[in-house]
Every structure is written in C-alpha cells, then in structure tokens.
mmCIF file of C-alpha atoms and ligand atoms in Angstrom:
data_model
loop_
_atom_site.group_PDB
_atom_site.id
_atom_site.type_symbol
_atom_site.label_atom_id
_atom_site.label_comp_id
_atom_site.label_asym_id
_atom_site.label_seq_id
_atom_site.Cartn_x
_atom_site.Cartn_y
_atom_site.Cartn_z
ATOM 1 C CA UNK A 220 123.142 9.868 -70.209
ATOM 2 C CA UNK A 221 123.287 13.070 -68.146
ATOM 3 C CA UNK A 222 124.908 16.362 -68.827
ATOM 4 C CA UNK A 223 127.048 18.456 -66.609
ATOM 5 C CA UNK A 224 128.340 21.852 -67.548
ATOM 6 C CA UNK A 225 130.015 25.030 -66.389
ATOM 7 C CA UNK A 226 130.154 28.393 -68.009
ATOM 8 C CA UNK A 227 132.728 31.094 -67.312
ATOM 9 C CA UNK A 228 133.630 34.287 -69.080
ATOM 10 C CA UNK A 229 136.976 34.669 -70.733
ATOM 11 C CA UNK A 230 138.922 37.528 -69.174
ATOM 12 C CA UNK A 231 142.463 37.123 -70.422
ATOM 13 C CA UNK A 232 143.911 37.196 -73.886
ATOM 14 C CA UNK A 233 147.358 36.264 -75.146
ATOM 15 C CA UNK A 234 149.092 38.945 -77.207
ATOM 16 C CA UNK A 235 145.678 40.579 -77.485
ATOM 17 C CA UNK A 236 144.331 37.617 -79.394
ATOM 18 C CA UNK A 237 142.094 35.047 -77.796
ATOM 19 C CA UNK A 238 142.760 31.396 -78.528
ATOM 20 C CA UNK A 239 139.641 29.252 -78.670
ATOM 21 C CA UNK A 240 140.187 25.513 -78.301
ATOM 22 C CA UNK A 241 137.501 22.887 -78.786
ATOM 23 C CA UNK A 242 138.600 19.829 -76.795
ATOM 24 C CA UNK A 243 137.291 16.283 -77.056
ATOM 25 C CA UNK A 244 137.727 13.448 -74.550
ATOM 26 C CA UNK A 245 136.536 9.890 -75.234
ATOM 27 C CA UNK A 246 139.129 7.621 -73.628
ATOM 28 C CA UNK A 247 136.784 5.491 -71.511
ATOM 29 C CA UNK A 248 133.062 5.790 -70.741
ATOM 30 C CA UNK A 249 132.562 9.571 -70.660
ATOM 31 C CA UNK A 250 132.000 11.525 -73.859
ATOM 32 C CA UNK A 251 133.081 15.066 -73.210
ATOM 33 C CA UNK A 252 133.587 18.286 -75.154
ATOM 34 C CA UNK A 253 134.796 21.623 -73.835
ATOM 35 C CA UNK A 254 135.530 25.065 -75.200
ATOM 36 C CA UNK A 255 138.335 27.086 -73.695
ATOM 37 C CA UNK A 256 139.220 30.706 -74.248
ATOM 38 C CA UNK A 257 142.950 30.711 -73.511
ATOM 39 C CA UNK A 258 143.277 28.959 -70.126
ATOM 40 C CA UNK A 259 139.688 29.564 -68.998
ATOM 41 C CA UNK A 260 136.832 27.128 -69.480
ATOM 42 C CA UNK A 261 133.778 28.483 -71.290
ATOM 43 C CA UNK A 262 131.936 25.168 -71.323
ATOM 44 C CA UNK A 263 132.615 21.600 -70.241
ATOM 45 C CA UNK A 264 129.954 19.058 -71.182
ATOM 46 C CA UNK A 265 130.158 15.450 -70.003
ATOM 47 C CA UNK A 266 127.801 12.674 -71.128
ATOM 48 C CA UNK A 267 128.247 9.805 -68.703
ATOM 49 C CA UNK A 268 127.342 6.344 -69.937
ATOM 50 C CA UNK A 269 125.040 4.739 -67.391
ATOM 51 C CA UNK A 270 124.730 1.529 -69.426
ATOM 52 C CA UNK A 271 127.828 -0.029 -67.795
ATOM 53 C CA UNK A 272 126.340 -0.017 -64.288
ATOM 54 C CA UNK A 273 124.311 -3.173 -64.877
ATOM 55 C CA UNK A 274 127.483 -5.029 -65.944
ATOM 56 C CA UNK A 275 129.565 -3.964 -62.944
ATOM 57 C CA UNK A 276 132.284 -2.428 -65.133
ATOM 58 C CA UNK A 277 132.927 -0.714 -68.446
ATOM 59 C CA UNK A 278 132.137 -2.845 -71.522
ATOM 60 C CA UNK A 279 134.443 -1.531 -74.290
ATOM 61 C CA UNK A 280 132.139 -2.265 -77.243
ATOM 62 C CA UNK A 281 129.168 -0.590 -75.559
ATOM 63 C CA UNK A 282 131.339 2.380 -74.621
ATOM 64 C CA UNK A 283 132.459 2.866 -78.199
ATOM 65 C CA UNK A 284 128.880 2.734 -79.534
ATOM 66 C CA UNK A 285 127.662 5.178 -76.901
ATOM 67 C CA UNK A 286 130.468 7.619 -77.820
ATOM 68 C CA UNK A 287 129.237 7.521 -81.413
ATOM 69 C CA UNK A 288 125.743 8.479 -80.253
ATOM 70 C CA UNK A 289 126.878 11.191 -77.849
ATOM 71 C CA UNK A 290 129.709 12.949 -79.623
ATOM 72 C CA UNK A 291 127.737 15.196 -81.984
ATOM 73 C CA UNK A 292 125.190 16.440 -79.396
ATOM 74 C CA UNK A 293 127.915 16.901 -76.793
ATOM 75 C CA UNK A 294 130.067 19.016 -79.141
ATOM 76 C CA UNK A 295 127.033 21.068 -80.198
ATOM 77 C CA UNK A 296 126.138 21.668 -76.585
ATOM 78 C CA UNK A 297 129.706 22.689 -75.695
ATOM 79 C CA UNK A 298 129.817 25.254 -78.516
ATOM 80 C CA UNK A 299 126.341 26.563 -77.660
ATOM 81 C CA UNK A 300 127.097 26.942 -73.923
ATOM 82 C CA UNK A 301 130.333 28.732 -74.754
ATOM 83 C CA UNK A 302 128.460 30.910 -77.247
ATOM 84 C CA UNK A 303 131.185 30.216 -79.801
ATOM 85 C CA UNK A 304 130.698 29.505 -83.471
ATOM 86 C CA UNK A 305 132.920 26.761 -84.851
ATOM 87 C CA UNK A 306 134.400 29.290 -87.311
ATOM 88 C CA UNK A 307 135.883 31.145 -84.312
ATOM 89 C CA UNK A 308 137.856 28.086 -83.159
ATOM 90 C CA UNK A 309 141.661 28.256 -83.245
ATOM 91 C CA UNK A 310 142.322 24.511 -82.920
ATOM 92 C CA UNK A 311 140.840 21.121 -82.014
ATOM 93 C CA UNK A 312 142.455 19.175 -79.167
ATOM 94 C CA UNK A 313 141.642 15.510 -78.567
ATOM 95 C CA UNK A 314 142.673 12.607 -76.363
ATOM 96 C CA UNK A 315 145.009 10.365 -78.348
ATOM 97 C CA UNK A 316 145.456 7.888 -75.489
ATOM 98 C CA UNK A 317 145.830 5.986 -73.265
ATOM 99 C CA UNK A 318 142.406 4.359 -73.018
ATOM 100 C CA UNK A 319 140.025 1.947 -74.721
ATOM 101 C CA UNK A 320 140.918 1.836 -78.404
ATOM 102 C CA UNK A 321 137.323 1.726 -79.688
ATOM 103 C CA UNK A 322 136.423 4.707 -77.508
ATOM 104 C CA UNK A 323 139.510 6.705 -78.456
ATOM 105 C CA UNK A 324 138.889 6.101 -82.150
ATOM 106 C CA UNK A 325 135.537 7.891 -81.990
ATOM 107 C CA UNK A 326 137.016 11.094 -80.520
ATOM 108 C CA UNK A 327 140.135 10.907 -82.681
ATOM 109 C CA UNK A 328 138.208 10.473 -85.948
ATOM 110 C CA UNK A 329 135.787 13.237 -85.031
ATOM 111 C CA UNK A 330 138.591 15.659 -84.103
ATOM 112 C CA UNK A 331 140.560 14.881 -87.267
ATOM 113 C CA UNK A 332 137.547 15.385 -89.524
ATOM 114 C CA UNK A 333 136.537 18.641 -87.862
ATOM 115 C CA UNK A 334 140.052 20.103 -87.997
ATOM 116 C CA UNK A 335 140.337 19.177 -91.672
ATOM 117 C CA UNK A 336 136.871 20.574 -92.408
ATOM 118 C CA UNK A 337 137.577 23.855 -90.631
ATOM 119 C CA UNK A 338 141.197 24.065 -91.798
ATOM 120 C CA UNK A 339 142.527 24.592 -88.272
ATOM 121 C CA UNK A 340 145.306 22.809 -86.327
ATOM 122 C CA UNK A 341 144.796 19.446 -84.655
ATOM 123 C CA UNK A 342 146.408 18.875 -81.246
ATOM 124 C CA UNK A 343 146.852 15.400 -79.753
ATOM 125 C CA UNK A 344 146.798 15.161 -75.972
ATOM 126 C CA UNK A 345 148.019 12.478 -73.586
ATOM 127 C CA UNK A 346 145.162 11.828 -71.142
ATOM 128 C CA UNK A 347 147.552 11.461 -68.173
ATOM 129 C CA UNK A 348 149.261 14.744 -68.934
ATOM 130 C CA UNK A 349 145.792 16.303 -69.052
ATOM 131 C CA UNK A 350 144.857 15.031 -65.571
ATOM 132 C CA UNK A 351 148.024 16.710 -64.295
ATOM 133 C CA UNK A 352 147.650 19.991 -66.166
ATOM 134 C CA UNK A 353 143.984 20.272 -65.133
ATOM 135 C CA UNK A 354 145.468 22.149 -62.169
ATOM 136 C CA UNK A 355 146.312 24.951 -64.606
ATOM 137 C CA UNK A 356 142.724 25.681 -65.609
ATOM 138 C CA UNK A 357 142.349 29.294 -64.531
ATOM 139 C CA UNK A 358 139.564 29.852 -62.027
ATOM 140 C CA UNK A 359 138.840 32.697 -59.643
ATOM 141 C CA UNK A 360 140.143 31.993 -56.159
ATOM 142 C CA UNK A 361 141.832 28.699 -57.121
ATOM 143 C CA UNK A 362 145.578 28.516 -56.560
ATOM 144 C CA UNK A 363 147.705 26.624 -59.040
ATOM 145 C CA UNK A 364 150.788 24.607 -58.044
ATOM 146 C CA UNK A 365 154.175 26.064 -58.878
ATOM 147 C CA UNK A 366 156.774 24.007 -60.713
ATOM 148 C CA UNK A 367 158.208 21.644 -59.711
ATOM 149 C CA UNK A 368 155.495 19.652 -57.960
ATOM 150 C CA UNK A 369 154.441 16.049 -57.452
ATOM 151 C CA UNK A 370 151.232 14.898 -59.121
ATOM 152 C CA UNK A 371 149.335 11.814 -58.048
ATOM 153 C CA UNK A 372 146.629 10.697 -60.491
ATOM 154 C CA UNK A 373 144.219 8.220 -58.911
ATOM 155 C CA UNK A 374 141.203 6.933 -60.801
ATOM 156 C CA UNK A 375 139.494 3.826 -62.113
ATOM 157 C CA UNK A 376 142.119 3.553 -64.833
ATOM 158 C CA UNK A 377 145.235 5.109 -63.354
ATOM 159 C CA UNK A 378 147.521 5.271 -60.350
ATOM 160 C CA UNK A 379 150.678 7.286 -60.948
ATOM 161 C CA UNK A 380 153.057 9.565 -59.111
ATOM 162 C CA UNK A 381 154.708 12.029 -61.471
ATOM 163 C CA UNK A 382 157.404 14.656 -60.934
ATOM 164 C CA UNK A 383 156.215 17.671 -62.897
ATOM 165 C CA UNK A 384 159.100 19.991 -63.767
ATOM 166 C CA UNK A 385 157.066 22.181 -66.105
ATOM 167 C CA UNK A 386 154.124 21.908 -68.499
ATOM 168 C CA UNK A 387 155.837 19.385 -70.734
ATOM 169 C CA UNK A 388 158.665 17.948 -68.662
ATOM 170 C CA UNK A 389 157.284 15.161 -66.521
ATOM 171 C CA UNK A 390 158.890 12.073 -65.023
ATOM 172 C CA UNK A 391 156.838 9.079 -63.946
ATOM 173 C CA UNK A 392 158.277 8.162 -60.538
ATOM 174 C CA UNK A 393 155.919 5.268 -59.895
ATOM 175 C CA UNK A 394 152.747 3.624 -61.107
ATOM 176 C CA UNK A 395 150.587 0.605 -60.498
ATOM 177 C CA UNK A 396 151.891 -2.741 -61.643
ATOM 178 C CA UNK A 397 148.382 -4.216 -61.831
ATOM 179 C CA UNK A 398 144.996 -2.748 -60.805
ATOM 180 C CA UNK A 399 144.378 0.985 -60.545
ATOM 181 C CA UNK A 400 143.324 2.288 -57.135
ATOM 182 C CA UNK A 401 139.756 2.950 -58.346
ATOM 183 C CA UNK A 402 139.581 -0.670 -59.485
ATOM 184 C CA UNK A 403 140.709 -1.714 -56.012
ATOM 185 C CA UNK A 404 137.786 0.226 -54.554
ATOM 186 C CA UNK A 405 135.307 -1.021 -57.167
ATOM 187 C CA UNK A 406 136.383 -4.683 -57.060
ATOM 188 C CA UNK A 407 136.363 -4.709 -53.246
ATOM 189 C CA UNK A 408 132.878 -3.195 -53.334
ATOM 190 C CA UNK A 409 131.742 -5.888 -55.778
ATOM 191 C CA UNK A 410 132.983 -8.573 -53.362
ATOM 192 C CA UNK A 411 130.817 -6.932 -50.720
ATOM 193 C CA UNK A 412 127.794 -7.047 -53.036
ATOM 194 C CA UNK A 413 127.752 -3.273 -53.625
ATOM 195 C CA UNK A 414 126.742 -1.740 -56.959
ATOM 196 C CA UNK A 415 129.191 -0.319 -59.543
ATOM 197 C CA UNK A 416 131.065 1.947 -59.198
ATOM 198 C CA UNK A 417 131.521 0.967 -55.572
ATOM 199 C CA UNK A 418 134.222 3.506 -54.605
ATOM 200 C CA UNK A 419 131.768 6.207 -53.481
ATOM 201 C CA UNK A 420 129.730 3.600 -51.525
ATOM 202 C CA UNK A 421 132.801 2.349 -49.672
ATOM 203 C CA UNK A 422 133.491 5.996 -48.839
ATOM 204 C CA UNK A 423 129.923 6.471 -47.604
ATOM 205 C CA UNK A 424 129.876 3.367 -45.361
ATOM 206 C CA UNK A 425 133.384 4.165 -44.078
ATOM 207 C CA UNK A 426 132.147 7.357 -42.481
ATOM 208 C CA UNK A 427 130.420 5.325 -39.747
ATOM 209 C CA UNK A 428 132.887 2.450 -39.528
ATOM 210 C CA UNK A 429 136.001 1.624 -37.544
ATOM 211 C CA UNK A 430 139.035 1.875 -39.883
ATOM 212 C CA UNK A 431 141.100 -0.415 -37.669
ATOM 213 C CA UNK A 432 138.481 -3.156 -37.257
ATOM 214 C CA UNK A 433 140.064 -5.522 -39.800
ATOM 215 C CA UNK A 434 143.736 -5.073 -40.642
ATOM 216 C CA UNK A 435 144.384 -5.894 -44.298
ATOM 217 C CA UNK A 436 147.968 -6.417 -45.466
ATOM 218 C CA UNK A 437 149.729 -3.661 -47.390
ATOM 219 C CA UNK A 438 151.636 -4.846 -50.480
ATOM 220 C CA UNK A 439 155.415 -4.780 -50.456
ATOM 221 C CA UNK A 440 156.340 -3.099 -53.712
ATOM 222 C CA UNK A 441 159.723 -1.539 -54.426
ATOM 223 C CA UNK A 442 160.245 2.152 -55.005
ATOM 224 C CA UNK A 443 157.230 4.269 -55.789
ATOM 225 C CA UNK A 444 155.262 1.648 -57.692
ATOM 226 C CA UNK A 445 151.916 0.325 -56.477
ATOM 227 C CA UNK A 446 150.104 -2.995 -56.511
ATOM 228 C CA UNK A 447 146.465 -3.499 -55.565
ATOM 229 C CA UNK A 448 145.674 -6.995 -56.812
ATOM 230 C CA UNK A 449 146.923 -8.632 -53.578
ATOM 231 C CA UNK A 450 144.630 -6.472 -51.478
ATOM 232 C CA UNK A 451 141.635 -7.594 -53.526
ATOM 233 C CA UNK A 452 142.634 -11.258 -53.030
ATOM 234 C CA UNK A 453 143.092 -10.848 -49.287
ATOM 235 C CA UNK A 454 139.665 -9.193 -49.014
ATOM 236 C CA UNK A 455 138.150 -12.090 -51.001
ATOM 237 C CA UNK A 456 139.664 -14.728 -48.682
ATOM 238 C CA UNK A 457 138.743 -12.705 -45.597
ATOM 239 C CA UNK A 458 135.089 -12.485 -46.682
ATOM 240 C CA UNK A 459 134.946 -16.189 -47.614
ATOM 241 C CA UNK A 460 136.452 -17.183 -44.272
ATOM 242 C CA UNK A 461 134.166 -15.005 -42.177
ATOM 243 C CA UNK A 462 131.034 -15.790 -44.225
ATOM 244 C CA UNK A 463 131.679 -19.532 -43.732
ATOM 245 C CA UNK A 464 131.385 -18.946 -39.976
ATOM 246 C CA UNK A 465 128.519 -16.431 -40.201
ATOM 247 C CA UNK A 466 126.540 -15.941 -43.464
ATOM 248 C CA UNK A 467 125.369 -12.534 -42.199
ATOM 249 C CA UNK A 468 128.932 -11.329 -41.565
ATOM 250 C CA UNK A 469 129.194 -8.877 -44.469
ATOM 251 C CA UNK A 470 125.738 -7.340 -43.951
ATOM 252 C CA UNK A 471 126.287 -6.956 -40.209
ATOM 253 C CA UNK A 472 129.763 -5.463 -40.490
ATOM 254 C CA UNK A 473 129.667 -3.574 -43.788
ATOM 255 C CA UNK A 474 130.640 -0.223 -42.246
ATOM 256 C CA UNK A 475 133.699 -1.582 -40.433
ATOM 257 C CA UNK A 476 134.797 -3.615 -43.478
ATOM 258 C CA UNK A 477 134.500 -0.577 -45.773
ATOM 259 C CA UNK A 478 136.321 1.672 -43.302
ATOM 260 C CA UNK A 479 139.120 -0.894 -43.003
ATOM 261 C CA UNK A 480 139.480 -1.195 -46.801
ATOM 262 C CA UNK A 481 139.496 2.581 -47.239
ATOM 263 C CA UNK A 482 142.020 3.004 -44.436
ATOM 264 C CA UNK A 483 144.357 0.429 -46.008
ATOM 265 C CA UNK A 484 144.148 2.007 -49.484
ATOM 266 C CA UNK A 485 144.711 5.482 -48.030
ATOM 267 C CA UNK A 486 147.762 4.235 -46.119
ATOM 268 C CA UNK A 487 149.185 2.635 -49.275
ATOM 269 C CA UNK A 488 148.851 5.914 -51.200
ATOM 270 C CA UNK A 489 150.140 8.100 -48.370
ATOM 271 C CA UNK A 490 153.161 5.842 -47.720
ATOM 272 C CA UNK A 491 154.224 6.222 -51.353
ATOM 273 C CA UNK A 492 153.605 9.963 -51.375
ATOM 274 C CA UNK A 493 155.721 10.360 -48.242
ATOM 275 C CA UNK A 494 158.461 8.351 -49.932
ATOM 276 C CA UNK A 495 158.215 10.528 -53.066
ATOM 277 C CA UNK A 496 158.445 13.704 -50.963
ATOM 278 C CA UNK A 497 161.512 12.311 -49.170
ATOM 279 C CA UNK A 498 163.112 11.297 -52.465
ATOM 280 C CA UNK A 499 162.536 14.602 -54.265
ATOM 281 C CA UNK A 500 162.361 17.131 -51.427
ATOM 282 C CA UNK A 501 159.197 18.513 -53.068
ATOM 283 C CA UNK A 502 156.255 19.199 -50.765
ATOM 284 C CA UNK A 503 153.713 20.503 -53.272
ATOM 285 C CA UNK A 504 151.325 17.664 -54.059
ATOM 286 C CA UNK A 505 148.629 17.906 -56.745
ATOM 287 C CA UNK A 506 145.951 15.200 -56.804
ATOM 288 C CA UNK A 507 143.643 14.307 -59.683
ATOM 289 C CA UNK A 508 141.342 11.524 -60.893
ATOM 290 C CA UNK A 509 137.942 10.364 -59.607
ATOM 291 C CA UNK A 510 139.346 8.702 -56.475
ATOM 292 C CA UNK A 511 140.499 12.092 -55.196
ATOM 293 C CA UNK A 512 136.862 12.563 -54.101
ATOM 294 C CA UNK A 513 137.508 10.007 -51.366
ATOM 295 C CA UNK A 514 137.085 11.504 -47.903
ATOM 296 C CA UNK A 515 139.693 9.255 -46.274
ATOM 297 C CA UNK A 516 142.339 10.347 -48.769
ATOM 298 C CA UNK A 517 141.312 14.000 -48.449
ATOM 299 C CA UNK A 518 141.530 13.820 -44.652
ATOM 300 C CA UNK A 519 144.957 12.200 -44.843
ATOM 301 C CA UNK A 520 146.174 14.963 -47.172
ATOM 302 C CA UNK A 521 144.749 17.645 -44.865
ATOM 303 C CA UNK A 522 146.640 16.025 -41.959
ATOM 304 C CA UNK A 523 149.839 16.001 -44.023
ATOM 305 C CA UNK A 524 149.396 19.732 -44.704
ATOM 306 C CA UNK A 525 149.202 20.362 -40.956
ATOM 307 C CA UNK A 526 151.774 17.891 -39.712
ATOM 308 C CA UNK A 527 154.286 17.650 -42.546
ATOM 309 C CA UNK A 528 154.044 21.114 -44.071
ATOM 310 C CA UNK A 529 152.801 19.855 -47.435
ATOM 311 C CA UNK A 530 150.858 22.090 -49.780
ATOM 312 C CA UNK A 531 148.146 20.073 -51.515
ATOM 313 C CA UNK A 532 146.026 20.877 -54.565
ATOM 314 C CA UNK A 533 142.829 19.134 -55.645
ATOM 315 C CA UNK A 534 140.881 20.590 -58.585
ATOM 316 C CA UNK A 535 137.112 20.919 -58.543
ATOM 317 C CA UNK A 536 135.571 17.435 -58.862
ATOM 318 C CA UNK A 537 134.370 18.249 -62.387
ATOM 319 C CA UNK A 538 138.026 18.528 -63.437
ATOM 320 C CA UNK A 539 139.141 15.469 -61.409
ATOM 321 C CA UNK A 540 137.023 12.927 -63.267
ATOM 322 C CA UNK A 541 137.435 12.427 -67.001
ATOM 323 C CA UNK A 542 136.505 15.655 -68.783
ATOM 324 C CA UNK A 543 137.406 17.586 -71.924
ATOM 325 C CA UNK A 544 138.358 20.811 -70.144
ATOM 326 C CA UNK A 545 141.596 19.162 -69.000
ATOM 327 C CA UNK A 546 142.281 18.138 -72.622
ATOM 328 C CA UNK A 547 141.657 21.748 -73.630
ATOM 329 C CA UNK A 548 144.184 23.192 -71.171
ATOM 330 C CA UNK A 549 146.924 20.960 -72.607
ATOM 331 C CA UNK A 550 145.704 21.968 -76.069
ATOM 332 C CA UNK A 551 146.110 25.616 -75.102
ATOM 333 C CA UNK A 552 149.706 25.212 -73.921
ATOM 334 C CA UNK A 553 150.578 23.129 -76.985
ATOM 335 C CA UNK A 554 148.984 25.775 -79.200
ATOM 336 C CA UNK A 555 151.236 28.422 -77.669
ATOM 337 C CA UNK A 556 154.253 26.254 -78.617
ATOM 338 C CA UNK A 557 152.903 25.528 -82.094
ATOM 339 C CA UNK A 558 152.963 21.815 -81.269
ATOM 340 C CA UNK A 559 150.411 20.490 -83.760
ATOM 341 C CA UNK A 560 149.639 16.969 -84.986
ATOM 342 C CA UNK A 561 149.692 15.540 -88.453
ATOM 343 C CA UNK A 562 146.237 14.582 -89.807
ATOM 344 C CA UNK A 563 147.517 11.001 -90.116
ATOM 345 C CA UNK A 564 147.762 10.710 -86.295
ATOM 346 C CA UNK A 565 146.057 7.617 -84.839
ATOM 347 C CA UNK A 566 144.644 6.707 -81.421
ATOM 348 C CA UNK A 567 146.908 4.843 -78.989
ATOM 349 C CA UNK A 568 145.413 2.495 -76.388
ATOM 350 C CA UNK A 569 148.799 2.409 -74.648
ATOM 351 C CA UNK A 570 150.334 5.819 -74.483
ATOM 352 C CA UNK A 571 152.778 6.042 -71.640
ATOM 353 C CA UNK A 572 153.403 9.454 -70.165
ATOM 354 C CA UNK A 573 156.793 9.858 -71.753
ATOM 355 C CA UNK A 574 155.567 8.442 -75.044
ATOM 356 C CA UNK A 575 156.668 11.599 -76.791
ATOM 357 C CA UNK A 576 160.135 13.081 -76.948
ATOM 358 C CA UNK A 577 159.659 15.749 -74.316
ATOM 359 C CA UNK A 578 158.503 13.571 -71.461
ATOM 360 C CA UNK A 579 160.408 10.617 -70.128
ATOM 361 C CA UNK A 580 159.973 7.875 -67.569
ATOM 362 C CA UNK A 581 162.481 7.198 -64.880
ATOM 363 C CA UNK A 582 162.694 4.405 -62.367
ATOM 364 C CA UNK A 583 163.965 5.037 -58.873
ATOM 365 C CA UNK A 584 164.280 2.858 -55.811
HETATM 366 O O1 KG4 B 157 138.378 9.563 -62.973
HETATM 367 P P1 KG4 B 157 137.175 8.684 -63.005
HETATM 368 O O2 KG4 B 157 135.831 9.342 -63.029
HETATM 369 O O3 KG4 B 157 137.198 7.723 -64.239
HETATM 370 C C1 KG4 B 157 138.292 6.954 -64.587
HETATM 371 O O4 KG4 B 157 138.390 5.858 -64.030
HETATM 372 O O5 KG4 B 157 139.108 7.394 -65.414
HETATM 373 O O6 KG4 B 157 137.296 7.725 -61.741
HETATM 374 C C2 KG4 B 157 136.311 6.766 -61.448
HETATM 375 C C3 KG4 B 157 136.780 5.996 -60.243
HETATM 376 C C4 KG4 B 157 135.905 4.800 -59.939
HETATM 377 O O7 KG4 B 157 136.750 3.703 -59.703
HETATM 378 C C5 KG4 B 157 135.154 5.225 -58.677
HETATM 379 O O8 KG4 B 157 134.799 4.158 -57.846
HETATM 380 C C6 KG4 B 157 136.187 6.106 -58.025
HETATM 381 O O9 KG4 B 157 136.755 6.844 -59.079
HETATM 382 N N1 KG4 B 157 135.605 7.015 -57.023
HETATM 383 C C7 KG4 B 157 135.824 6.889 -55.709
HETATM 384 C C8 KG4 B 157 135.083 7.911 -55.082
HETATM 385 N N2 KG4 B 157 134.440 8.631 -56.055
HETATM 386 C C9 KG4 B 157 134.778 8.066 -57.248
HETATM 387 N N3 KG4 B 157 136.570 6.013 -55.022
HETATM 388 C C10 KG4 B 157 136.599 6.145 -53.683
HETATM 389 N N4 KG4 B 157 135.902 7.096 -53.010
HETATM 390 C C11 KG4 B 157 135.145 7.991 -53.663
HETATM 391 N N5 KG4 B 157 134.484 8.936 -52.993
HETATM 392 ZN ZN1 ZN B 158 141.297 9.571 -66.509
#
C-alpha cells in the first residue's frame, strides 16, 4: 500500500458558509478518501493495492478485504491532512457504483454508518459522473471546460464518450461493447509477457518503436461504440504466428510491437472522437481515466488542437485515476442542490450513467 496526497487551502465560500465534504471511493482496487472545502481539494489520499500485481489483474475478493483494512486509516489521514475535524463535515459522499460489488460495499457501508453517526447528509455518487466532473475541481491556473463539452473516460474499467450538457445532464453517446481500453493495453501487454498493469510499459516501449511496423486491424463498430476484444485476439494470433517462425520474435521486436499496438488503440479512440465532434459540433474535449496518461493519446490530442481547432482538457494525473476527490466534487454540486440519499441506499455493481432520473443514455448512429 502507498499513499499519495495533496493539500490546498480553501479560498472560496458559498453564501459565506464553507461546505466540507468527506468523500470515499472504493469501486475497484484503490481505497481513497478526500476532504473538499466547496470545490477545492484539501486532501486526497489513495491507498493502492499492490497485491493484485502478482495475479496479473484485480482479484475481487482480495480487493474487498484490502478495502476493509485500508478504509479507516485512509479516512483518518484525509481528515488529518485537511486539518478538519469530523464534526465540521457538512456531508459524506461515496461511490455507489459502478464497480466491484464487494469493494463498493465497504465504502458504502462506511459512508452510511459515518453519516448516521454524525447526523449529516449522505450523498451517493456515480463513479462515471465523477470522472467527468473531476474537471471541475478548482485549482490555480487550471482551466475548466465550459458546457456543453464531450468527455471521454478511458481507464482499466471504462471507455465512454459522453455529451455533458451541464453538471447533471449527460448523454452517453458511445461506450465499449466488451473490453475497456485499459484492459486492451493490459491484456496485450500480458500476451507480450509484460507485468501488470502493462499499459504504462507499452507506452514506455512505444517511445522507441515504429508505430507502423505491424498494422493491426481496427474494429468495425457502428456509431460511437467501441470494441477491443478483436484487437486482443488479432495480437494473440500475430504473436503465435511470428513466434512459430522465430521464438525470439517478441523479445527482439518488443518496441515496434508496442508502438504498433499503441498506435492502433490511439487511432481507434481518435476516430470515434472525430466522429463525435462531427455529430455534435462540439470541439471541447475533456479526457479522464488512467489511460489518459498515455503519451500516444496525448500527442494525438495535441495534434487535434493544432490541426482541428479542438480545445482539450486533461486533469492532473492524480484526478485521472480512481480517487475520492472526484467523488467529492460531485458531492459538492449535489449538496448545493440538496440531492441527498436515503440511509437505505445500497451499492450497485452496474450503475449506468443515466441510472438516475436526471441523466439519460441515447444511441446515435
Ligand atoms: O483509472 P485507472 O487508474 O483505474 C481504473 O481502471 O479504473 O486506470 C488504470 C488503467 C490500467 O489499465 C493501466 O494499464 C492504464 O490505466 N494506464 C495506461 C497508462 N497509464 C495507466 N495505459 C496506457 N498508457 C499509459 N501510460
Ligand atoms: Zn474509474
């Protein structure tokens, strides 16, 4: 387990009264707690579970147990870093879903108990909405997108393009039909014998490889949806075929193979984004999720800014990966609306963006 944190000072108050939100995130393999003063982050603690590395992927039962061990120290540390006593808190926000049920249950139960104990409101948060609204965490020198904008969330668990009309009016324009883009990176890396999570390693090797060395097919998927399972299969067959001719093939050509995989994934994402821009006429693009660290994707977005006049937004990496600060910013906006949850609320493993009345999904070709 390792801890990561930031500390800022709250400078803005709403109607002269500061709102302090304690936020909890436990949807997958990161236990995180944050304290926000209005829309500014006072602390954001993340305990990453290293135990999954040896298994090459997240093991749900182990994740749930690790959350149980981490949640109390992580919350304590978040309050201490923020220099906030729990009696000062205005509300508790927590991730209701989507995610691993056993993991979500730990955060949900903790948040419910604490809100009942302190007698303060409980605020459920959709994890996907939080990735999108992480762009609204107030930070010096960081510009926030203006509504409406397109959000693309790319991580080990998600791949979505969403039309964001305002804080709580979002339309899912497209999403993956099978693997998430981070899984595509990680599973490809596993086929190449790289350690988990392999996305950053593919990125690293790509820097010295030829992206056009091995052309991999791009999936043909209608509209703005994605599919990555075919890419994984074609990489598997490609490696088997080449390794049958030369057992050293992967070792000798790892940089070119990684660059070619990264190039193909980047093209798949950019093709869909271009389609979404054409369909909506919106050129503000906000990216989130762990995969947004990828240098190939970042370069492609920088090119699109220059050549296509897009305006792109990527939050600090700390707010791209799973973290409680993004849960807290949604909690803040929900607090302002008085949108609180009943104490009987339960965790939801499947919680589609649009799973509540104010957000809906639409399908477009
Ligand atoms: O958002 P995140 O920390 O956790 C969730 O999956 O929700 O994202 C982790 C994913 C992993 O699949 C990891 O391989 C990928 O993000 N990732 C990257 C890079 N850094 C992290 N993929 C490609 N290139 C990177 N530089
Ligand atoms: Zn996530």
